[in-house]
PDB file of C-alpha atoms in Angstrom:
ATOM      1  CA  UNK A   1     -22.564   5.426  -7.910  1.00 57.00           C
ATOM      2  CA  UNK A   2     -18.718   4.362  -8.131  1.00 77.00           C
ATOM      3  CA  UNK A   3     -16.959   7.445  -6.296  1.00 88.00           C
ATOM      4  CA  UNK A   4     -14.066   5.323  -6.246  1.00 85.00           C
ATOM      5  CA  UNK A   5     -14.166   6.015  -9.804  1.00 86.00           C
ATOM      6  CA  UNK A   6     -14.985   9.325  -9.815  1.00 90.00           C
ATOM      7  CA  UNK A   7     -12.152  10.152  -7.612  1.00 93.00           C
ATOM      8  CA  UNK A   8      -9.314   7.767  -9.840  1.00 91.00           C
ATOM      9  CA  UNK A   9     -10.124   9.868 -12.927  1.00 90.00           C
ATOM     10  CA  UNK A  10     -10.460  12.934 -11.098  1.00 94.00           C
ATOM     11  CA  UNK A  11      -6.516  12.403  -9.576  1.00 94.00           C
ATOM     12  CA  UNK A  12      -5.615  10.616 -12.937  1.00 92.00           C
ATOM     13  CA  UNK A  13      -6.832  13.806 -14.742  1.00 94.00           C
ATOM     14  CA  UNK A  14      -5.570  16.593 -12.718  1.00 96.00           C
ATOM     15  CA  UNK A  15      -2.343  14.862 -10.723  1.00 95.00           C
ATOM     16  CA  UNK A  16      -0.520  18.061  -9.956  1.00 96.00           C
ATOM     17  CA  UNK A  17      -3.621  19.849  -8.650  1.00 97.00           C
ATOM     18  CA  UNK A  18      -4.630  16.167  -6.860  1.00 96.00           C
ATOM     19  CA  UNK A  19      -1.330  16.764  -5.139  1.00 96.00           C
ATOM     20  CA  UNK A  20      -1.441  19.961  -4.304  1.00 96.00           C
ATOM     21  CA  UNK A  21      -4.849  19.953  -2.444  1.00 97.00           C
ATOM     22  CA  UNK A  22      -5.110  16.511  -1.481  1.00 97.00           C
ATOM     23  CA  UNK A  23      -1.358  16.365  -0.247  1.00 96.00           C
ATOM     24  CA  UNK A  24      -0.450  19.850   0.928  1.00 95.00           C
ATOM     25  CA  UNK A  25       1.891  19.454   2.700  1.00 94.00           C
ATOM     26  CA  UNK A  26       3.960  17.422   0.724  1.00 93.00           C
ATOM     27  CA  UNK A  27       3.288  19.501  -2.641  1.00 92.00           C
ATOM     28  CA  UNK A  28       5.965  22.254  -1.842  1.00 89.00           C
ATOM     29  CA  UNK A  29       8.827  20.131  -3.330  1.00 85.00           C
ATOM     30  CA  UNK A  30       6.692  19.276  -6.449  1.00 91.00           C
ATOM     31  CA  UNK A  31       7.635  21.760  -8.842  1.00 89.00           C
ATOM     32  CA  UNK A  32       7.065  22.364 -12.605  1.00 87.00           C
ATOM     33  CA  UNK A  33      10.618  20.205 -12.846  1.00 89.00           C
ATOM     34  CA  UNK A  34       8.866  17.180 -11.920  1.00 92.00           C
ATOM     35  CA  UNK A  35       7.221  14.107 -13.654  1.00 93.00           C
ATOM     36  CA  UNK A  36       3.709  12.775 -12.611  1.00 93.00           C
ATOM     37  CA  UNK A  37       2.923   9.347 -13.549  1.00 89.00           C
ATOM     38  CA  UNK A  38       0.115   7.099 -12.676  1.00 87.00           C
ATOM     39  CA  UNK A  39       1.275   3.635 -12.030  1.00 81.00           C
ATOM     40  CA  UNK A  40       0.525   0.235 -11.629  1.00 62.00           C
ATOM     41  CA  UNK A  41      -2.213  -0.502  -8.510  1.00 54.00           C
ATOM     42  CA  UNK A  42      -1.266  -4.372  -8.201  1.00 47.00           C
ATOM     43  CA  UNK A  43       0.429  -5.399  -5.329  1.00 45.00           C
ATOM     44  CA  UNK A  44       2.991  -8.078  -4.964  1.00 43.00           C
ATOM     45  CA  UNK A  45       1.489 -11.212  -5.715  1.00 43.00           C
ATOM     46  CA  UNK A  46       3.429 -13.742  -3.807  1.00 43.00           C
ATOM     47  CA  UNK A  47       2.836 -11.378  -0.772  1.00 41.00           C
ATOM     48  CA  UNK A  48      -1.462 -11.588  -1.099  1.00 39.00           C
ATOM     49  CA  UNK A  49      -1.938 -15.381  -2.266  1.00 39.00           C
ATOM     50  CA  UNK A  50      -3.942 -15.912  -5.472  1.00 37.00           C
ATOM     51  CA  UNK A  51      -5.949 -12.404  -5.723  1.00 43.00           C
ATOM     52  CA  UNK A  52      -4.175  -8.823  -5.997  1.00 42.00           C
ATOM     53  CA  UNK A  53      -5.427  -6.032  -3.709  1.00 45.00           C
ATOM     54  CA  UNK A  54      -6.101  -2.588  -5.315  1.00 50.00           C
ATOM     55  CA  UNK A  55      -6.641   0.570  -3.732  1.00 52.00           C
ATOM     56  CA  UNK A  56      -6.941   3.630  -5.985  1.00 61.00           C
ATOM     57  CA  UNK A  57      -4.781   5.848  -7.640  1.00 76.00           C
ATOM     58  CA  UNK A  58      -1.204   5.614  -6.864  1.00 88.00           C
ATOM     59  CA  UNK A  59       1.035   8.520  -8.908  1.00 92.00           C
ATOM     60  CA  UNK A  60       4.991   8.686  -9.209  1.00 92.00           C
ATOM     61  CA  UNK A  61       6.683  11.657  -9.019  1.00 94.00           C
ATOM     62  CA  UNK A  62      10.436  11.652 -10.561  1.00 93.00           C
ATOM     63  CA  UNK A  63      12.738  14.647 -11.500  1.00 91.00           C
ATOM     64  CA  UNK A  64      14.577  13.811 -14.508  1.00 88.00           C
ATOM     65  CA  UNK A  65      17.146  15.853 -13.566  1.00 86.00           C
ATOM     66  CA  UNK A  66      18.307  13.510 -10.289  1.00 85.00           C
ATOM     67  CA  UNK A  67      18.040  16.397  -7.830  1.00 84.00           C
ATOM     68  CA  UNK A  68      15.681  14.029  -5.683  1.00 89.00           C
ATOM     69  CA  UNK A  69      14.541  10.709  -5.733  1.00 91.00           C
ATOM     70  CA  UNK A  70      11.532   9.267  -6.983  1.00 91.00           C
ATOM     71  CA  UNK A  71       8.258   9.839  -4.277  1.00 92.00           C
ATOM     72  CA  UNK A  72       4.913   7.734  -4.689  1.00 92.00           C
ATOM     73  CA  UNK A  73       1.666   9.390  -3.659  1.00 94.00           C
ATOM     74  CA  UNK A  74      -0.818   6.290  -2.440  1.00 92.00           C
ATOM     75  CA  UNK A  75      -4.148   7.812  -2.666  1.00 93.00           C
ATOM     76  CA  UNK A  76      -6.874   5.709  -1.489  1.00 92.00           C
ATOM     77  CA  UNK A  77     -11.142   7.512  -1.584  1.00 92.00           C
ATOM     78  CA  UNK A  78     -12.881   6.269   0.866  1.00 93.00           C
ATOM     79  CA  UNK A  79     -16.785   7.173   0.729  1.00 92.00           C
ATOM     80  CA  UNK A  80     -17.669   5.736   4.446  1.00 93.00           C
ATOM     81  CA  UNK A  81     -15.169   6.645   7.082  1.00 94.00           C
ATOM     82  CA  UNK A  82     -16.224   3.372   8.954  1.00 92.00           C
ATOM     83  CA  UNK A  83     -15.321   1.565   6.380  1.00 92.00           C
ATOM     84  CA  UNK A  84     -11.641   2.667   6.370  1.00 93.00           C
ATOM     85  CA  UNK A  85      -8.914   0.035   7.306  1.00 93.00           C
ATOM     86  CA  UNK A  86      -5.209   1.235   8.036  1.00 93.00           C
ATOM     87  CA  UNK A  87      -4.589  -2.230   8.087  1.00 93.00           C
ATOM     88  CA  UNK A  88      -5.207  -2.437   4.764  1.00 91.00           C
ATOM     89  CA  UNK A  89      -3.803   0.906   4.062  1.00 93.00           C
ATOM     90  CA  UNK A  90      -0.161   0.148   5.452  1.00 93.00           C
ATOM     91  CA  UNK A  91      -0.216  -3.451   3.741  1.00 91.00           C
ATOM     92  CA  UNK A  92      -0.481  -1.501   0.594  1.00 89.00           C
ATOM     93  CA  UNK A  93       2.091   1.051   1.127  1.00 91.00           C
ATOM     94  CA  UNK A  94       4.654  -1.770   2.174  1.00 91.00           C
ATOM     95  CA  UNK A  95       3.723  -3.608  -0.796  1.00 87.00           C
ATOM     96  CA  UNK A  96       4.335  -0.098  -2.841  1.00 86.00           C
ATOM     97  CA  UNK A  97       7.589   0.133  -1.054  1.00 89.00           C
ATOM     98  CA  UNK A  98       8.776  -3.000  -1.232  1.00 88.00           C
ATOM     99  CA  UNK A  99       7.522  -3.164  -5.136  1.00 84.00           C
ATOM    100  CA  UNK A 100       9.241  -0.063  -6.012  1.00 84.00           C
ATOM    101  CA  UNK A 101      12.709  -0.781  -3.710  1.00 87.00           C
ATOM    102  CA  UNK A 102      11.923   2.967  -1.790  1.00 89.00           C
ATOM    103  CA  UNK A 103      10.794   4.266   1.437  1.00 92.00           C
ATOM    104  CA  UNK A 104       9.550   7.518   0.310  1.00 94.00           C
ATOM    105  CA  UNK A 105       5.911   6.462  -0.027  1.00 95.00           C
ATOM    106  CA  UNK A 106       2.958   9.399   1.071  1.00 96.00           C
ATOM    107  CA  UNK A 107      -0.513   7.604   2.165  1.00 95.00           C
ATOM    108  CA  UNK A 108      -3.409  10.052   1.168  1.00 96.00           C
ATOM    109  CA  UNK A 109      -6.967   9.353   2.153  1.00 96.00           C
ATOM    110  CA  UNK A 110      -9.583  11.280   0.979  1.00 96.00           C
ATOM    111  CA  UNK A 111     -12.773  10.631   3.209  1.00 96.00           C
ATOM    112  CA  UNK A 112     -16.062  12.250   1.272  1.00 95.00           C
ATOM    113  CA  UNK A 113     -18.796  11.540   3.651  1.00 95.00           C
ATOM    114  CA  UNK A 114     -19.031  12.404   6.925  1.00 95.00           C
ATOM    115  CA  UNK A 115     -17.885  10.147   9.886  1.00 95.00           C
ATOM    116  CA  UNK A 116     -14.957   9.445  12.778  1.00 95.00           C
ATOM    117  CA  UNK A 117     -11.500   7.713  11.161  1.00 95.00           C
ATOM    118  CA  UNK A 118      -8.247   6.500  13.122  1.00 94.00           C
ATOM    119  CA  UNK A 119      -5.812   8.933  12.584  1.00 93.00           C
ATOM    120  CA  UNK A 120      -2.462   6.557  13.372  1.00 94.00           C
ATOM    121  CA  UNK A 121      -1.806   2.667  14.277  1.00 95.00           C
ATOM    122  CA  UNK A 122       0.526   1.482  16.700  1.00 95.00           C
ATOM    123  CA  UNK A 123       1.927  -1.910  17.003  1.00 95.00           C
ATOM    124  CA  UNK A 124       3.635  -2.707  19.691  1.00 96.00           C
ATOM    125  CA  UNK A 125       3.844  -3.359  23.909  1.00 96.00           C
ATOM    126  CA  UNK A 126       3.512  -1.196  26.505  1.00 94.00           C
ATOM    127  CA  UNK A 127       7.591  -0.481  26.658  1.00 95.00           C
ATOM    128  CA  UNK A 128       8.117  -0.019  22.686  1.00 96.00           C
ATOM    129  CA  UNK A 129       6.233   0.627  19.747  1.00 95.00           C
ATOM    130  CA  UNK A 130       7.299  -1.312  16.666  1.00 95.00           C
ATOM    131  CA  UNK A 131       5.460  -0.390  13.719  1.00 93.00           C
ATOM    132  CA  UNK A 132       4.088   3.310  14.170  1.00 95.00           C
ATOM    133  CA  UNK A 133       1.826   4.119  10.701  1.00 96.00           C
ATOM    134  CA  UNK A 134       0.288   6.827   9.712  1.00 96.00           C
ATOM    135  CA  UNK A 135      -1.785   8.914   6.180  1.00 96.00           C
ATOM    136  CA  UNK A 136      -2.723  12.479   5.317  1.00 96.00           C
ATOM    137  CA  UNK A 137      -6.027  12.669   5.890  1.00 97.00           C
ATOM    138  CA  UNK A 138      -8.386  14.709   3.654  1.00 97.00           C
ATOM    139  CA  UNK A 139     -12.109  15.001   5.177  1.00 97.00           C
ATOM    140  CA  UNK A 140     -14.018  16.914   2.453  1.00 97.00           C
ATOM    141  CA  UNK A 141     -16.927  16.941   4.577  1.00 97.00           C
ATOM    142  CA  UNK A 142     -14.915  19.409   7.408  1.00 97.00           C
ATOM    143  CA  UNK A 143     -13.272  21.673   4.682  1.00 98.00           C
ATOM    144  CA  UNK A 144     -14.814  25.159   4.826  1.00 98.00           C
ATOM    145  CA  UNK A 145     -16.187  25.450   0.804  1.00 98.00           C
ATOM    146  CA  UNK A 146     -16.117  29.240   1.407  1.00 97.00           C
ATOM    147  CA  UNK A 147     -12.488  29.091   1.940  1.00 97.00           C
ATOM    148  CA  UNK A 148     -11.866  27.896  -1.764  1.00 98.00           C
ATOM    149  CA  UNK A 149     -14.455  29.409  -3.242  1.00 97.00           C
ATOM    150  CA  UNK A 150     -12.034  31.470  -5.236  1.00 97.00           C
ATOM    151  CA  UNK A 151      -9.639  28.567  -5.696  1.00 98.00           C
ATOM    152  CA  UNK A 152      -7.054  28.394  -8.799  1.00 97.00           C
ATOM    153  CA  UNK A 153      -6.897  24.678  -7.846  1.00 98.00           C
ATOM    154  CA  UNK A 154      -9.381  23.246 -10.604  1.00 98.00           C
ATOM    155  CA  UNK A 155      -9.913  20.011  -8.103  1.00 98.00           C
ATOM    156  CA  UNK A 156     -10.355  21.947  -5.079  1.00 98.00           C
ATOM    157  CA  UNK A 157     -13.215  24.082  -6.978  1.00 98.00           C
ATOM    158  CA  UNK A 158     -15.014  20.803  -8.548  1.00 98.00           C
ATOM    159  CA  UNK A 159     -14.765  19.415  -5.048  1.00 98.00           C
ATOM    160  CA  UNK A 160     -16.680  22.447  -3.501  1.00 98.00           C
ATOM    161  CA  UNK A 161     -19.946  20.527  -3.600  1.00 97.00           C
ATOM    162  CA  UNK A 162     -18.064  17.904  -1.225  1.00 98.00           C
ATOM    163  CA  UNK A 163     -17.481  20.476   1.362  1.00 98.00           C
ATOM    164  CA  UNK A 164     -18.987  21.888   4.423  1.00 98.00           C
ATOM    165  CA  UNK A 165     -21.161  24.679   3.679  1.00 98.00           C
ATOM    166  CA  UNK A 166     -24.366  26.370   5.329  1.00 97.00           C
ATOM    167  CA  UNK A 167     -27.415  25.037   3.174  1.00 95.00           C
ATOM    168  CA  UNK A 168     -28.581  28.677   1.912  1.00 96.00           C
ATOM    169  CA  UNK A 169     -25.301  28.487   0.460  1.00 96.00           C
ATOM    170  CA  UNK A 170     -25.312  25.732  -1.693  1.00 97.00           C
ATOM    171  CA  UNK A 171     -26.616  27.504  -4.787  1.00 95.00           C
ATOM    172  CA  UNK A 172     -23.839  29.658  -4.434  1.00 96.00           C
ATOM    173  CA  UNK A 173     -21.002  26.556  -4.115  1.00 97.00           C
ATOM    174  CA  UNK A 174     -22.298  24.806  -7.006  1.00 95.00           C
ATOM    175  CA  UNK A 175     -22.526  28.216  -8.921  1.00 94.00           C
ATOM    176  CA  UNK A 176     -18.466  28.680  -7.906  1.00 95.00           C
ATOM    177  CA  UNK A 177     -17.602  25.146  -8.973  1.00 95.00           C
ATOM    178  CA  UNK A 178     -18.838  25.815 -12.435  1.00 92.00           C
ATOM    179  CA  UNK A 179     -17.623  28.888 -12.995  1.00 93.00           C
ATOM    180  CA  UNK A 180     -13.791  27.467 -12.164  1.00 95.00           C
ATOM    181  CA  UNK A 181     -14.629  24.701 -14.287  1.00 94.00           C
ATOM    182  CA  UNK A 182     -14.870  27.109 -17.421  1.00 90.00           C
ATOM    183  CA  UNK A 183     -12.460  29.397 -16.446  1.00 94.00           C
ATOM    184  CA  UNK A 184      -9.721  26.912 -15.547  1.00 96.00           C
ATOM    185  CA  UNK A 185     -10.335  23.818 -17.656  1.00 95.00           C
ATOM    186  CA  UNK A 186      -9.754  24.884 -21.712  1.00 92.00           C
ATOM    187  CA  UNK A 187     -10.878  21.065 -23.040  1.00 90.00           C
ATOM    188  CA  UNK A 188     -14.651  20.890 -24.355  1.00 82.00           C
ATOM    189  CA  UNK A 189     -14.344  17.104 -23.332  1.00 81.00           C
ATOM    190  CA  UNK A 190     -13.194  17.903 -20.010  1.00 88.00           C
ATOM    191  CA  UNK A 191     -15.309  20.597 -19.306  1.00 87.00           C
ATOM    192  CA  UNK A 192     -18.479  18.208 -20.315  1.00 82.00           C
ATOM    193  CA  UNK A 193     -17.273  15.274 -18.094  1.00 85.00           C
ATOM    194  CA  UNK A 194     -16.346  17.673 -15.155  1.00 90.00           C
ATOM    195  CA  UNK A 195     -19.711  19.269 -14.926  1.00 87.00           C
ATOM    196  CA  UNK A 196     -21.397  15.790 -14.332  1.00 85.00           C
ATOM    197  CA  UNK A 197     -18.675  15.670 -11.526  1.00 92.00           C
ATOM    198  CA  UNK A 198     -20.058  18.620 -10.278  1.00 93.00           C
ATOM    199  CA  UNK A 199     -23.559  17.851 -10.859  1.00 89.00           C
ATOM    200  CA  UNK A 200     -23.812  14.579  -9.077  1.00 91.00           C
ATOM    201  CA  UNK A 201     -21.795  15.745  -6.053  1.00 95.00           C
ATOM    202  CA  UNK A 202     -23.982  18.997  -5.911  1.00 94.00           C
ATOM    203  CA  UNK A 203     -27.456  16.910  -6.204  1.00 91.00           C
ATOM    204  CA  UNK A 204     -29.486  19.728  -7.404  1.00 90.00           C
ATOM    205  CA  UNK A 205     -33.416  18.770  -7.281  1.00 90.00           C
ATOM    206  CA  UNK A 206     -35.853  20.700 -10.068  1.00 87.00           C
ATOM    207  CA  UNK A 207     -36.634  23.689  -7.477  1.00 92.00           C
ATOM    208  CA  UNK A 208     -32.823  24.447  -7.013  1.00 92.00           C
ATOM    209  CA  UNK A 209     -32.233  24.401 -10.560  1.00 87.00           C
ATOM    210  CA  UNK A 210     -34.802  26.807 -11.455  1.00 89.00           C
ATOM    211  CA  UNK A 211     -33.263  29.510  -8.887  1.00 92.00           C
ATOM    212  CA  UNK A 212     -30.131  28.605  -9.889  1.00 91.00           C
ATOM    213  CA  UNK A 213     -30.975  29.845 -13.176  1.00 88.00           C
ATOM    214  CA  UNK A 214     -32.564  32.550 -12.099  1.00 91.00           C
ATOM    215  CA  UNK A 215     -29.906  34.098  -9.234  1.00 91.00           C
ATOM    216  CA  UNK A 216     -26.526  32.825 -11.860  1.00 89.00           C
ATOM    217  CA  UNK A 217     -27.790  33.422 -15.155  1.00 87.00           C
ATOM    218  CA  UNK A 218     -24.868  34.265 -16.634  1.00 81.00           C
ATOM    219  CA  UNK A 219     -23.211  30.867 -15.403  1.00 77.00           C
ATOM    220  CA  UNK A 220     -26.492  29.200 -16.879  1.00 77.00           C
ATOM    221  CA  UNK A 221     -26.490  30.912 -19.955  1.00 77.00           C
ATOM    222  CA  UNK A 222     -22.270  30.382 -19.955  1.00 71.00           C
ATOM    223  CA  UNK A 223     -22.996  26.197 -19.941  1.00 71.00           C
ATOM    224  CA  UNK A 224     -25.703  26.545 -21.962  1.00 69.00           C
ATOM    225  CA  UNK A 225     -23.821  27.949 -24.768  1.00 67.00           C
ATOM    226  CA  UNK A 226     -20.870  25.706 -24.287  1.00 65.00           C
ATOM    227  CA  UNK A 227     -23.558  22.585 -24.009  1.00 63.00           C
ATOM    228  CA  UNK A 228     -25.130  23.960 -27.566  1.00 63.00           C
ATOM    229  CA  UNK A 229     -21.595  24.142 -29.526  1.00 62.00           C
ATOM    230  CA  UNK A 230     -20.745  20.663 -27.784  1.00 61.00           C
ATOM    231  CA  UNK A 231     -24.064  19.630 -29.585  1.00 59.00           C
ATOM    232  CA  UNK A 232     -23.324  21.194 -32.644  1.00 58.00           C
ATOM    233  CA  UNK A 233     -19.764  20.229 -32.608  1.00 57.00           C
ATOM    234  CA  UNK A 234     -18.813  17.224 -31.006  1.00 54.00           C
ATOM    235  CA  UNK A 235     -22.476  15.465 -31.427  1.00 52.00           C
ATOM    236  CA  UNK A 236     -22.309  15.837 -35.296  1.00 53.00           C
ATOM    237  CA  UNK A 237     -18.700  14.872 -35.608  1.00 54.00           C
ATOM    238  CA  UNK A 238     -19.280  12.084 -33.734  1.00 52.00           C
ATOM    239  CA  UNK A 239     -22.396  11.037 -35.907  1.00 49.00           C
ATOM    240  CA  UNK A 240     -20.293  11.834 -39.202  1.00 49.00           C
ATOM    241  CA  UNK A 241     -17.480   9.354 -37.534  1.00 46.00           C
ATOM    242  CA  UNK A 242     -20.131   6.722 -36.577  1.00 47.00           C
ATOM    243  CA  UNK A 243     -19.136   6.833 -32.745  1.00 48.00           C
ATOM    244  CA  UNK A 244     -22.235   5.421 -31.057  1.00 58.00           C
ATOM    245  CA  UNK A 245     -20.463   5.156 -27.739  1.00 63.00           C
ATOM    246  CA  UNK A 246     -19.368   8.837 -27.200  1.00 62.00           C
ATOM    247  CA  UNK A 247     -22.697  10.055 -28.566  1.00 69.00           C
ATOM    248  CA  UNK A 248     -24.674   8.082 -25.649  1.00 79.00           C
ATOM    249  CA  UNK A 249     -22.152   9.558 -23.310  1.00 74.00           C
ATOM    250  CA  UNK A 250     -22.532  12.944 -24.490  1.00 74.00           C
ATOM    251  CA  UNK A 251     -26.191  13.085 -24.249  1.00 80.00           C
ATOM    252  CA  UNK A 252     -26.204  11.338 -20.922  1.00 81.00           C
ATOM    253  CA  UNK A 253     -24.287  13.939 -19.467  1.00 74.00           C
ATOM    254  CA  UNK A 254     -26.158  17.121 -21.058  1.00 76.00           C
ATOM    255  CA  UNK A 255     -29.402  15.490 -19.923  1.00 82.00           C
ATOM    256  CA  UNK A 256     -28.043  15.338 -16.147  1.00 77.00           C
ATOM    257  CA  UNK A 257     -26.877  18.551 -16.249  1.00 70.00           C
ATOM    258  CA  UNK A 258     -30.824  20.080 -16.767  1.00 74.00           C
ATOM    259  CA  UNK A 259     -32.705  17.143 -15.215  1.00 79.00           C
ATOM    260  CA  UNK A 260     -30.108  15.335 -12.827  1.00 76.00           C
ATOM    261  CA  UNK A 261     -29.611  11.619 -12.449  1.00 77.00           C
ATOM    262  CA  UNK A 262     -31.879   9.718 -14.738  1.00 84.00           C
ATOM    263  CA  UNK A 263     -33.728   6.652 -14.536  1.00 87.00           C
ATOM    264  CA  UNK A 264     -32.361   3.297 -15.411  1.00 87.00           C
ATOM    265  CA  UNK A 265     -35.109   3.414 -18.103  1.00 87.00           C
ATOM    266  CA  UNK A 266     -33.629   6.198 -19.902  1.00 88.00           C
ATOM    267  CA  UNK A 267     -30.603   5.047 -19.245  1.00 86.00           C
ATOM    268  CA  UNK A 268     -30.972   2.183 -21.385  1.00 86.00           C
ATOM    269  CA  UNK A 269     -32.885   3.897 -24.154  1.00 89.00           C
ATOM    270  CA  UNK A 270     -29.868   6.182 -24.545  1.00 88.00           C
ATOM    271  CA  UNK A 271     -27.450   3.083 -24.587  1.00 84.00           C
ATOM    272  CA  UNK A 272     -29.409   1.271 -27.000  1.00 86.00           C
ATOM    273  CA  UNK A 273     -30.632   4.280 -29.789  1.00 86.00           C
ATOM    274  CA  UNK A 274     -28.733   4.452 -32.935  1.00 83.00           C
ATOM    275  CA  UNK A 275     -26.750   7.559 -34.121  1.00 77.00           C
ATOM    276  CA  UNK A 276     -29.504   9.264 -35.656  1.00 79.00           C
ATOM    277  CA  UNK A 277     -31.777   9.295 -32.831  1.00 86.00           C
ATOM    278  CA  UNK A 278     -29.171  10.049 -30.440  1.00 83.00           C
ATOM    279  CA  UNK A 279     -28.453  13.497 -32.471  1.00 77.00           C
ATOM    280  CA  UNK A 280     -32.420  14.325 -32.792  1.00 83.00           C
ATOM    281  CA  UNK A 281     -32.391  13.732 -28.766  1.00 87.00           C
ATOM    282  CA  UNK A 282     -29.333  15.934 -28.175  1.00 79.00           C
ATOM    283  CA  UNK A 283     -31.124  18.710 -30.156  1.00 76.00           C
ATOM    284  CA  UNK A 284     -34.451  19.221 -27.770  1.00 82.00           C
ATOM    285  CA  UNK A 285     -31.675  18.941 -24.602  1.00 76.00           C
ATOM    286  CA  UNK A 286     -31.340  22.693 -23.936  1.00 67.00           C
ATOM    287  CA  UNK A 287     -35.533  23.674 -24.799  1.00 75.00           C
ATOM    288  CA  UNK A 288     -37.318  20.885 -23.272  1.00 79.00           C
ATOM    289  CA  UNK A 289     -38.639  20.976 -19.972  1.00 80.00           C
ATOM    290  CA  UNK A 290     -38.880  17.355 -19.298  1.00 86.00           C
ATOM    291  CA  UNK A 291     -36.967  14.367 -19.517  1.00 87.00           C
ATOM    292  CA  UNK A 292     -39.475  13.195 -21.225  1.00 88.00           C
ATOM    293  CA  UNK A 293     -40.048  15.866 -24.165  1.00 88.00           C
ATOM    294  CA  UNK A 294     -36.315  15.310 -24.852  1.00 88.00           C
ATOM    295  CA  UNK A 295     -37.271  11.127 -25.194  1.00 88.00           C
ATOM    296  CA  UNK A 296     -40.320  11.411 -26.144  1.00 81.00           C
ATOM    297  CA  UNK A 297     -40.563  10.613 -30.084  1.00 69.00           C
ATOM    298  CA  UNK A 298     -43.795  11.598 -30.690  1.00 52.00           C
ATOM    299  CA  UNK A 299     -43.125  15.256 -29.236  1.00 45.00           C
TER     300      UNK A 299
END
């Protein structure tokens, strides 16, 4: 599982929102004026020898009108707190800085499992410091879910699996995180690629799903009726246009939304069928009670 990944096209995606919860208290000043762009993550070459260091998603922010200058947003996911380097953090933002001639550089960190993480560094003796660095820090695991349960922040609600919640609650998190998916992100694509978000983050096993169903069946039945005109829609267009790729991708992420991750067997069987199978597949996705009926040619 890249959650590195997850968490670039999640901020790449959404940058506004990305800012606004992942950056608080820096997201006052950017207003509907202002220009988001992702940007290059190489650093200066010269300054790291032969190989480039690359953290994750840093984003520009400029106002074309020239009322403020230019801020970069440096956010970096990091999936094991004990695995975090400021080190490595501040030789990146220096890079950024020096890179982009400015000093207005914000560090973000976005820690997703649970653990202990420096919160500053200090270089220096015991008479001066010299270098004092430090990052907003955003611990997913320590953020009350029930506290944006309601959210109109589309990446705080697909992040509510990520949060702390009591575990009779989690039914009821993963229930909240879909429903602000519909209501707050218009694009079918979107919407398809954000639910697997959701779903692997959420790790639902069979038992959960079935109550699920049962105590949100209006959510259920919402998805499932999106996931059917998806089918109908996107599936056959796709076929008609000969897209193997997207078709694969599709089904891949309708069949993890009713049966969760699948096996690197069906994995490659999806990656390897041909358009026509692919659509007969996609068909049994929202009946069958099995990976396997959906696979299964013979069914």
């Amino acid at each position: 599982m890249s959650h590195d990944q997850n968490f670039k096209n999640l901020i790449i995606d959404y940058p506004r929102e990305s800012i606004a919860f992942f950056a608080a208290v820096e997201s006052h000043a950017v207003d509907a004026g202002a220009r988001i762009l992702p940007i290059r993550q190489e650093q200066l070459k010269e300054r790291l020898g032969a190989r480039f260091r690359e953290l994750d998603t840093p984003l520009l922010v400029e106002w074309p009108d020239g009322r403020r200058a230019a801020l970069l947003f440096a956010f970096e996911e990091e999936t094991d707190p004990q695995r975090f380097s400021m080190h490595r953090l501040a030789h990146y933002c220096l890079d950024l800085a020096e890179m982009f001639a400015t000093e207005r550089v914000v560090p973000v960190v976005i820690f997703l499992h649970a653990g202990r993480f420096p919160s500053s560094l200090r270089l220096g003796s015991e008479s001066a410091a010299y270098l004092e660095f430090r990052y907003l820090a955003t611990a997913l695991f320590r953020i009350p879910a029930r506290a944006h349960l309601h959210s109109s922040n589309l990446v705080a609600r697909l992040n509510l699996p990520n949060m702390a919640y009591a575990p009779e609650d989690k039914l009821e998190v993963y229930a909240q995180a879909v429903r602000g998916l519909v209501e707050l992100e218009p694009d079918p694509e979107r919407r398809l690629k954000y639910l697997d978000f959701i779903d692997i983050y959420a790790d639902l096993d069979d038992h959960e799903r079935t109550l699920y169903t049962q105590r949100y069946p209006q959510e259920a039945a919402d998805m499932s009726g999106f996931a059917q005109r998806f089918i109908e829609q996107g599936i056959a267009q796709g076929v008609k246009l000969g897209v193997q790729h997207g078709e694969a991708r599709v089904l891949t992420s309708l069949l993890r939304l009713r049966f969760g991750e699948l096996p690197e067997a069906a994995r490659q069987r999806i990656d390897t069928a041909d358009a026509d199978t692919l659509l007969r597949w996609s068909t049994r996705v929202l009946t069958a009670q099995t990976l396997a009926e959906v696979l299964d040619d013979a069914s």
